[in-house]
């Protein structure tokens, strides 16, 4: 008999005495962390789930089904995958040969149980006309500072894809005052990373957002540790490479990445590219794994600092890289001049954000973002300008604020042309800096058109051939799981003219 466990949480099980849990092992919810799909392309995608609960055999065969309808009367593809204990019993099924530009429903079954049903789709064929691409950008879902109302609203949007741009988990321990404390101490080991993913993924609103559409994902720092750079942790931990390997492994296990992306030791490639018909090319890049360490750190530490440019000339070193030479070349060679749009999905704010007047001393900068790597930013934007690509849109997260910005070769020259448009979306929950501080910096950064660190939510995009429309979607109260949502602002970008206009 097949039994469906939809959004049954694990909390009820924790309360049961050990003998009862054991006696009812067959009844343990085996799909308690839901389902997900990711990396859609014209003929397939990755379907993800993970077996849960005590007493699982080392290897379990899991059946997956992909159907044309929610009732699974018309099966489009199906197969078996082996979920292995060594990889946390995760399943990464990869149907192939599907029709382009189609919606599908999928589910898994194993051990007499069935997962919830997810909805996913294929991309339009690369050479096909495509008139629209609807998506959100999301980031920074710190568990213990808020609830996931934003995810409930993401699940209700009619989307082709959800982009998640980093900070899926946070490694911190919770304070006693947290509204929903995470278990355990500061995360550094594989077991701790796995437990932290399980906490985040237990949330029904997040599960609903995963089940609603395929995700396109990049990571930022907190999937490993705050402000890490390449193989250096913020605290200059001597065993950081092993920590990064554990973190990357848990990341792959818990998210819809293909088998080909499975990490080897401390390396995992997340860099990738997707063509949405003839409408857009989407580039997904990694600014953590290959970067130079941050300039001018605090004494005895790694990680970020906030520095005056004149006190840190190293910032301007032309050799410094945020993407690594190889990825930088890959991106430079892959811009698409045939499609109207190039979407660059990456981690953080690209526009210059000086916290003091650049006219005196060159400005004050946070060294973890693109401001810590200005030569690398100039190289990237230089290629966009040289190739005369009008529809480049940079998407980001990380800074827990909504920013809309003009990207320019020289941010201090009011007459310098706008090269590209930037939308950096706020956090799902993570707290932003004080709005008054952001407001005080606006005068030093006239290219920033919108700046709100006091908003939680996401940005919702409708991309068309001629125009991009964006809505700033803001939850009323991120402390309330039942919070409503409103549109706080709207912007449009014309395909032929970089720069966002208020709408
Ligand atoms: Fe964050
Ligand atoms: Ca971050």
CSV table of C-alpha atoms in Angstrom, one decimal, residues 115-442:
chain,number,residue,atom,x,y,z
A,115,UNK,CA,6.9,11.7,-2.0
A,116,UNK,CA,5.0,14.9,-2.5
A,117,UNK,CA,4.5,16.0,-6.1
A,118,UNK,CA,6.7,18.6,-7.7
A,119,UNK,CA,6.1,20.7,-10.8
A,120,UNK,CA,8.9,21.4,-13.2
A,121,UNK,CA,9.6,22.3,-16.8
A,122,UNK,CA,12.0,22.2,-19.7
A,123,UNK,CA,13.5,25.3,-21.3
A,124,UNK,CA,12.5,26.3,-24.8
A,125,UNK,CA,14.9,24.9,-27.5
A,126,UNK,CA,17.9,27.2,-28.0
A,127,UNK,CA,16.8,28.1,-31.5
A,128,UNK,CA,13.1,28.5,-30.7
A,129,UNK,CA,11.2,31.7,-30.4
A,130,UNK,CA,10.4,32.4,-26.7
A,131,UNK,CA,8.4,35.4,-25.8
A,132,UNK,CA,8.6,35.3,-22.0
A,133,UNK,CA,10.6,34.1,-19.0
A,134,UNK,CA,9.1,34.7,-15.6
A,135,UNK,CA,11.4,34.2,-12.6
A,136,UNK,CA,12.3,35.5,-9.1
A,137,UNK,CA,15.7,36.2,-7.6
A,138,UNK,CA,16.0,35.1,-3.9
A,139,UNK,CA,18.8,34.8,-1.4
A,140,UNK,CA,19.8,34.7,2.3
A,141,UNK,CA,17.3,32.6,4.2
A,142,UNK,CA,18.7,32.7,7.7
A,143,UNK,CA,16.5,30.3,9.7
A,144,UNK,CA,16.6,31.8,13.2
A,145,UNK,CA,15.8,35.5,12.4
A,146,UNK,CA,12.5,35.0,10.5
A,147,UNK,CA,9.9,32.8,9.0
A,148,UNK,CA,9.6,31.8,5.4
A,149,UNK,CA,6.4,33.7,4.4
A,150,UNK,CA,8.3,34.9,1.3
A,151,UNK,CA,8.7,31.3,0.1
A,152,UNK,CA,4.9,30.8,0.4
A,153,UNK,CA,4.4,33.7,-1.9
A,154,UNK,CA,7.2,32.6,-4.3
A,155,UNK,CA,5.3,29.3,-4.6
A,156,UNK,CA,2.1,31.1,-5.6
A,157,UNK,CA,3.8,33.2,-8.3
A,158,UNK,CA,3.4,31.7,-11.8
A,159,UNK,CA,7.1,31.2,-12.5
A,160,UNK,CA,9.3,29.4,-15.1
A,161,UNK,CA,12.2,29.3,-12.6
A,162,UNK,CA,13.4,30.4,-9.2
A,163,UNK,CA,16.9,31.8,-9.0
A,164,UNK,CA,18.6,31.4,-5.6
A,165,UNK,CA,21.7,33.4,-5.4
A,166,UNK,CA,23.4,32.3,-2.2
A,167,UNK,CA,23.2,31.8,1.6
A,168,UNK,CA,20.9,28.8,1.6
A,169,UNK,CA,22.0,28.0,5.1
A,170,UNK,CA,23.9,30.0,7.8
A,171,UNK,CA,26.6,28.3,9.8
A,172,UNK,CA,26.0,30.3,13.0
A,173,UNK,CA,24.7,29.0,16.3
A,174,UNK,CA,21.5,30.6,17.5
A,175,UNK,CA,21.1,33.0,20.4
A,176,UNK,CA,18.6,32.1,23.0
A,177,UNK,CA,16.4,35.0,21.9
A,178,UNK,CA,16.1,33.7,18.3
A,179,UNK,CA,12.5,33.3,17.1
A,180,UNK,CA,13.2,29.7,16.0
A,181,UNK,CA,16.7,28.6,17.2
A,182,UNK,CA,18.7,26.2,15.1
A,183,UNK,CA,20.0,23.2,16.9
A,184,UNK,CA,23.7,22.8,17.6
A,185,UNK,CA,26.8,24.9,17.6
A,186,UNK,CA,28.7,26.8,14.9
A,187,UNK,CA,28.8,24.5,11.9
A,188,UNK,CA,32.2,23.1,10.7
A,189,UNK,CA,31.8,19.3,10.2
A,190,UNK,CA,30.0,17.2,7.6
A,191,UNK,CA,27.4,15.9,10.2
A,192,UNK,CA,26.8,19.5,11.3
A,193,UNK,CA,26.3,20.8,7.7
A,194,UNK,CA,23.9,18.0,7.0
A,195,UNK,CA,21.9,18.7,10.1
A,196,UNK,CA,21.7,22.4,9.2
A,197,UNK,CA,20.3,21.6,5.7
A,198,UNK,CA,17.8,19.3,7.3
A,199,UNK,CA,16.6,22.1,9.5
A,200,UNK,CA,16.2,24.6,6.7
A,201,UNK,CA,14.6,22.0,4.4
A,202,UNK,CA,12.0,21.0,7.0
A,203,UNK,CA,10.0,24.2,6.3
A,204,UNK,CA,6.8,23.6,4.3
A,205,UNK,CA,7.0,27.0,2.6
A,206,UNK,CA,10.5,26.4,1.3
A,207,UNK,CA,9.4,22.9,0.2
A,208,UNK,CA,6.5,24.4,-1.6
A,209,UNK,CA,8.7,26.9,-3.4
A,210,UNK,CA,11.0,24.0,-4.5
A,211,UNK,CA,8.0,22.0,-5.7
A,212,UNK,CA,6.6,24.9,-7.7
A,213,UNK,CA,9.3,25.4,-10.4
A,214,UNK,CA,12.8,24.4,-11.3
A,215,UNK,CA,15.6,26.3,-9.5
A,216,UNK,CA,18.8,27.8,-10.8
A,217,UNK,CA,21.3,28.1,-8.0
A,218,UNK,CA,24.6,29.6,-7.0
A,219,UNK,CA,26.1,29.6,-3.5
A,220,UNK,CA,27.6,32.4,-1.6
A,221,UNK,CA,29.7,32.3,1.6
A,222,UNK,CA,27.4,31.0,4.4
A,223,UNK,CA,27.0,27.6,2.7
A,224,UNK,CA,30.6,27.2,4.0
A,225,UNK,CA,31.5,30.0,6.4
A,226,UNK,CA,31.2,33.8,6.6
A,227,UNK,CA,33.4,35.7,4.2
A,228,UNK,CA,35.5,32.7,3.1
A,229,UNK,CA,37.6,33.2,0.0
A,230,UNK,CA,38.9,30.3,-2.0
A,231,UNK,CA,40.7,28.1,0.5
A,232,UNK,CA,40.9,30.7,3.3
A,233,UNK,CA,38.4,30.9,6.1
A,234,UNK,CA,37.6,34.1,8.0
A,235,UNK,CA,39.4,32.8,11.1
A,236,UNK,CA,42.4,31.4,9.0
A,237,UNK,CA,41.4,27.9,10.1
A,238,UNK,CA,44.3,25.5,9.4
A,239,UNK,CA,41.9,22.7,8.2
A,240,UNK,CA,39.7,24.9,6.1
A,241,UNK,CA,40.1,22.8,3.0
A,242,UNK,CA,38.5,19.9,4.7
A,243,UNK,CA,35.7,22.1,6.0
A,244,UNK,CA,35.1,23.4,2.5
A,245,UNK,CA,35.0,19.8,1.2
A,246,UNK,CA,32.4,18.8,3.9
A,247,UNK,CA,30.3,21.9,3.1
A,248,UNK,CA,30.3,21.4,-0.7
A,249,UNK,CA,29.4,17.8,-0.2
A,250,UNK,CA,26.4,18.6,2.0
A,251,UNK,CA,25.4,21.3,-0.5
A,252,UNK,CA,25.4,18.9,-3.4
A,253,UNK,CA,23.6,16.2,-1.4
A,254,UNK,CA,20.7,18.5,-0.5
A,255,UNK,CA,20.1,20.4,-3.7
A,256,UNK,CA,19.0,19.6,-7.3
A,257,UNK,CA,22.5,19.4,-9.0
A,258,UNK,CA,23.4,16.7,-11.5
A,259,UNK,CA,25.7,13.8,-10.8
A,260,UNK,CA,28.3,15.5,-12.9
A,261,UNK,CA,28.5,18.3,-10.4
A,262,UNK,CA,29.2,16.0,-7.4
A,263,UNK,CA,32.1,17.5,-5.5
A,264,UNK,CA,35.5,15.9,-5.7
A,265,UNK,CA,37.4,16.6,-2.5
A,266,UNK,CA,37.0,20.4,-1.9
A,267,UNK,CA,36.0,21.3,-5.5
A,268,UNK,CA,32.5,21.5,-7.0
A,269,UNK,CA,31.7,23.3,-10.2
A,270,UNK,CA,28.5,25.4,-10.1
A,271,UNK,CA,29.4,27.7,-13.0
A,272,UNK,CA,27.0,27.1,-15.9
A,273,UNK,CA,24.9,28.5,-18.7
A,274,UNK,CA,21.4,28.1,-20.0
A,275,UNK,CA,19.8,29.5,-23.2
A,276,UNK,CA,16.1,30.3,-22.8
A,277,UNK,CA,15.1,29.9,-26.5
A,278,UNK,CA,16.2,33.0,-28.5
A,279,UNK,CA,15.1,35.3,-25.7
A,280,UNK,CA,17.9,35.1,-23.1
A,281,UNK,CA,21.2,33.6,-22.2
A,282,UNK,CA,21.6,33.0,-18.5
A,283,UNK,CA,25.1,32.8,-17.0
A,284,UNK,CA,25.5,31.3,-13.4
A,285,UNK,CA,28.9,32.2,-11.9
A,286,UNK,CA,30.8,31.4,-8.7
A,287,UNK,CA,32.6,34.3,-6.9
A,288,UNK,CA,33.7,32.3,-3.9
A,289,UNK,CA,35.7,29.3,-4.9
A,290,UNK,CA,38.3,30.8,-7.2
A,291,UNK,CA,38.7,34.4,-5.8
A,292,UNK,CA,41.8,36.1,-4.4
A,293,UNK,CA,41.6,36.6,-0.7
A,294,UNK,CA,40.2,40.0,0.5
A,295,UNK,CA,42.5,42.9,0.6
A,296,UNK,CA,43.6,44.6,3.8
A,297,UNK,CA,41.9,42.3,6.3
A,298,UNK,CA,41.8,43.0,10.1
A,299,UNK,CA,45.1,42.0,11.8
A,300,UNK,CA,45.4,38.2,12.2
A,301,UNK,CA,42.2,37.4,10.4
A,302,UNK,CA,40.9,36.6,6.9
A,303,UNK,CA,37.5,37.8,5.5
A,304,UNK,CA,36.2,41.2,4.9
A,305,UNK,CA,37.0,44.6,6.2
A,306,UNK,CA,35.7,48.1,5.6
A,307,UNK,CA,38.5,50.3,4.4
A,308,UNK,CA,39.3,53.7,3.0
A,309,UNK,CA,40.8,53.4,-0.5
A,310,UNK,CA,43.8,55.6,0.3
A,311,UNK,CA,44.6,53.3,3.2
A,312,UNK,CA,44.4,50.2,1.1
A,313,UNK,CA,46.1,50.7,-2.4
A,314,UNK,CA,46.1,46.9,-2.8
A,315,UNK,CA,42.4,47.2,-3.6
A,316,UNK,CA,43.4,48.6,-7.0
A,317,UNK,CA,45.9,45.9,-7.9
A,318,UNK,CA,45.0,44.9,-11.5
A,319,UNK,CA,45.9,41.3,-10.9
A,320,UNK,CA,43.2,40.7,-8.3
A,321,UNK,CA,40.4,38.4,-9.4
A,322,UNK,CA,37.0,37.6,-8.0
A,323,UNK,CA,36.1,34.9,-10.5
A,324,UNK,CA,39.5,33.4,-11.1
A,325,UNK,CA,41.2,33.7,-14.5
A,326,UNK,CA,39.6,30.6,-16.0
A,327,UNK,CA,36.0,31.5,-15.1
A,328,UNK,CA,36.6,35.1,-16.1
A,329,UNK,CA,37.7,34.0,-19.6
A,330,UNK,CA,34.7,31.5,-19.8
A,331,UNK,CA,32.3,34.4,-19.1
A,332,UNK,CA,34.0,36.9,-21.4
A,333,UNK,CA,33.9,34.3,-24.3
A,334,UNK,CA,30.3,33.3,-23.6
A,335,UNK,CA,28.4,36.6,-23.8
A,336,UNK,CA,25.6,36.2,-26.4
A,337,UNK,CA,25.2,39.0,-29.0
A,338,UNK,CA,22.4,37.1,-30.8
A,339,UNK,CA,19.8,37.1,-28.1
A,340,UNK,CA,18.4,40.4,-26.7
A,341,UNK,CA,19.2,39.5,-23.1
A,342,UNK,CA,22.1,38.2,-21.1
A,343,UNK,CA,21.3,37.6,-17.4
A,344,UNK,CA,24.3,37.2,-15.1
A,345,UNK,CA,23.2,35.3,-12.0
A,346,UNK,CA,25.9,35.9,-9.3
A,347,UNK,CA,26.3,36.5,-5.6
A,348,UNK,CA,26.6,40.1,-4.6
A,349,UNK,CA,26.2,43.8,-5.4
A,350,UNK,CA,28.3,44.8,-8.4
A,351,UNK,CA,27.7,48.5,-8.4
A,352,UNK,CA,30.2,50.6,-6.5
A,353,UNK,CA,28.9,51.4,-3.0
A,354,UNK,CA,31.1,53.9,-1.2
A,355,UNK,CA,30.3,54.8,2.3
A,356,UNK,CA,32.1,58.1,2.1
A,357,UNK,CA,32.6,60.8,-0.5
A,358,UNK,CA,34.9,59.4,-3.2
A,359,UNK,CA,36.1,62.9,-3.9
A,360,UNK,CA,38.1,62.8,-0.6
A,361,UNK,CA,40.4,59.9,-0.3
A,362,UNK,CA,38.7,57.7,-3.0
A,363,UNK,CA,35.9,56.4,-0.9
A,364,UNK,CA,35.2,53.7,1.8
A,365,UNK,CA,34.5,50.2,0.8
A,366,UNK,CA,33.5,46.8,2.1
A,367,UNK,CA,36.1,44.4,0.7
A,368,UNK,CA,34.1,41.2,0.4
A,369,UNK,CA,32.0,42.3,-2.6
A,370,UNK,CA,32.9,43.6,-6.0
A,371,UNK,CA,34.2,46.8,-4.4
A,372,UNK,CA,37.0,44.7,-3.1
A,373,UNK,CA,37.9,43.7,-6.6
A,374,UNK,CA,37.4,46.8,-8.8
A,375,UNK,CA,39.9,45.9,-11.5
A,376,UNK,CA,38.0,42.6,-12.0
A,377,UNK,CA,34.7,44.5,-12.2
A,378,UNK,CA,36.2,46.9,-14.8
A,379,UNK,CA,37.4,43.9,-16.9
A,380,UNK,CA,34.0,42.3,-16.8
A,381,UNK,CA,32.1,45.5,-17.7
A,382,UNK,CA,34.8,46.4,-20.2
A,383,UNK,CA,34.0,43.3,-22.2
A,384,UNK,CA,30.2,44.1,-22.1
A,385,UNK,CA,30.9,47.6,-23.4
A,386,UNK,CA,33.4,46.5,-26.0
A,387,UNK,CA,31.0,43.8,-27.3
A,388,UNK,CA,28.2,46.4,-27.4
A,389,UNK,CA,25.7,44.1,-25.6
A,390,UNK,CA,22.7,46.3,-24.7
A,391,UNK,CA,20.6,43.8,-22.7
A,392,UNK,CA,23.0,42.7,-19.9
A,393,UNK,CA,21.2,42.4,-16.6
A,394,UNK,CA,23.3,41.6,-13.5
A,395,UNK,CA,21.4,39.8,-10.7
A,396,UNK,CA,22.7,39.5,-7.2
A,397,UNK,CA,22.0,39.0,-3.5
A,398,UNK,CA,24.2,38.8,-0.4
A,399,UNK,CA,23.7,42.3,1.0
A,400,UNK,CA,20.2,41.8,2.5
A,401,UNK,CA,18.9,44.9,0.7
A,402,UNK,CA,17.1,45.7,-2.6
A,403,UNK,CA,19.3,47.7,-4.9
A,404,UNK,CA,18.6,48.8,-8.5
A,405,UNK,CA,21.7,50.3,-10.1
A,406,UNK,CA,23.2,51.6,-13.3
A,407,UNK,CA,26.5,49.8,-14.0
A,408,UNK,CA,29.2,52.1,-15.5
A,409,UNK,CA,32.8,52.1,-16.4
A,410,UNK,CA,33.4,55.1,-14.2
A,411,UNK,CA,30.9,55.5,-11.3
A,412,UNK,CA,32.2,59.0,-10.5
A,413,UNK,CA,31.5,60.4,-14.0
A,414,UNK,CA,27.9,61.4,-14.3
A,415,UNK,CA,28.3,61.5,-18.1
A,416,UNK,CA,29.8,58.0,-18.4
A,417,UNK,CA,27.4,55.7,-20.3
A,418,UNK,CA,25.3,53.1,-18.6
A,419,UNK,CA,26.8,49.7,-19.7
A,420,UNK,CA,24.4,47.3,-17.9
A,421,UNK,CA,21.5,47.1,-15.4
A,422,UNK,CA,21.8,45.7,-12.0
A,423,UNK,CA,19.1,44.2,-9.7
A,424,UNK,CA,20.4,43.0,-6.4
A,425,UNK,CA,17.6,41.4,-4.4
A,426,UNK,CA,17.0,41.4,-0.7
A,427,UNK,CA,17.0,38.5,1.7
A,428,UNK,CA,14.2,36.1,2.4
A,429,UNK,CA,14.8,36.6,6.1
A,430,UNK,CA,18.4,37.7,6.9
A,431,UNK,CA,18.7,41.1,8.6
A,432,UNK,CA,19.9,44.1,6.7
A,433,UNK,CA,21.9,47.1,7.9
A,434,UNK,CA,20.1,50.2,9.1
A,435,UNK,CA,18.2,52.1,6.4
A,436,UNK,CA,19.6,55.4,7.8
A,437,UNK,CA,23.1,54.2,6.9
A,438,UNK,CA,22.1,53.2,3.4
A,439,UNK,CA,20.3,56.6,3.0
A,440,UNK,CA,23.4,58.4,4.1
A,441,UNK,CA,25.5,56.7,1.5
A,442,UNK,CA,23.1,57.5,-1.4
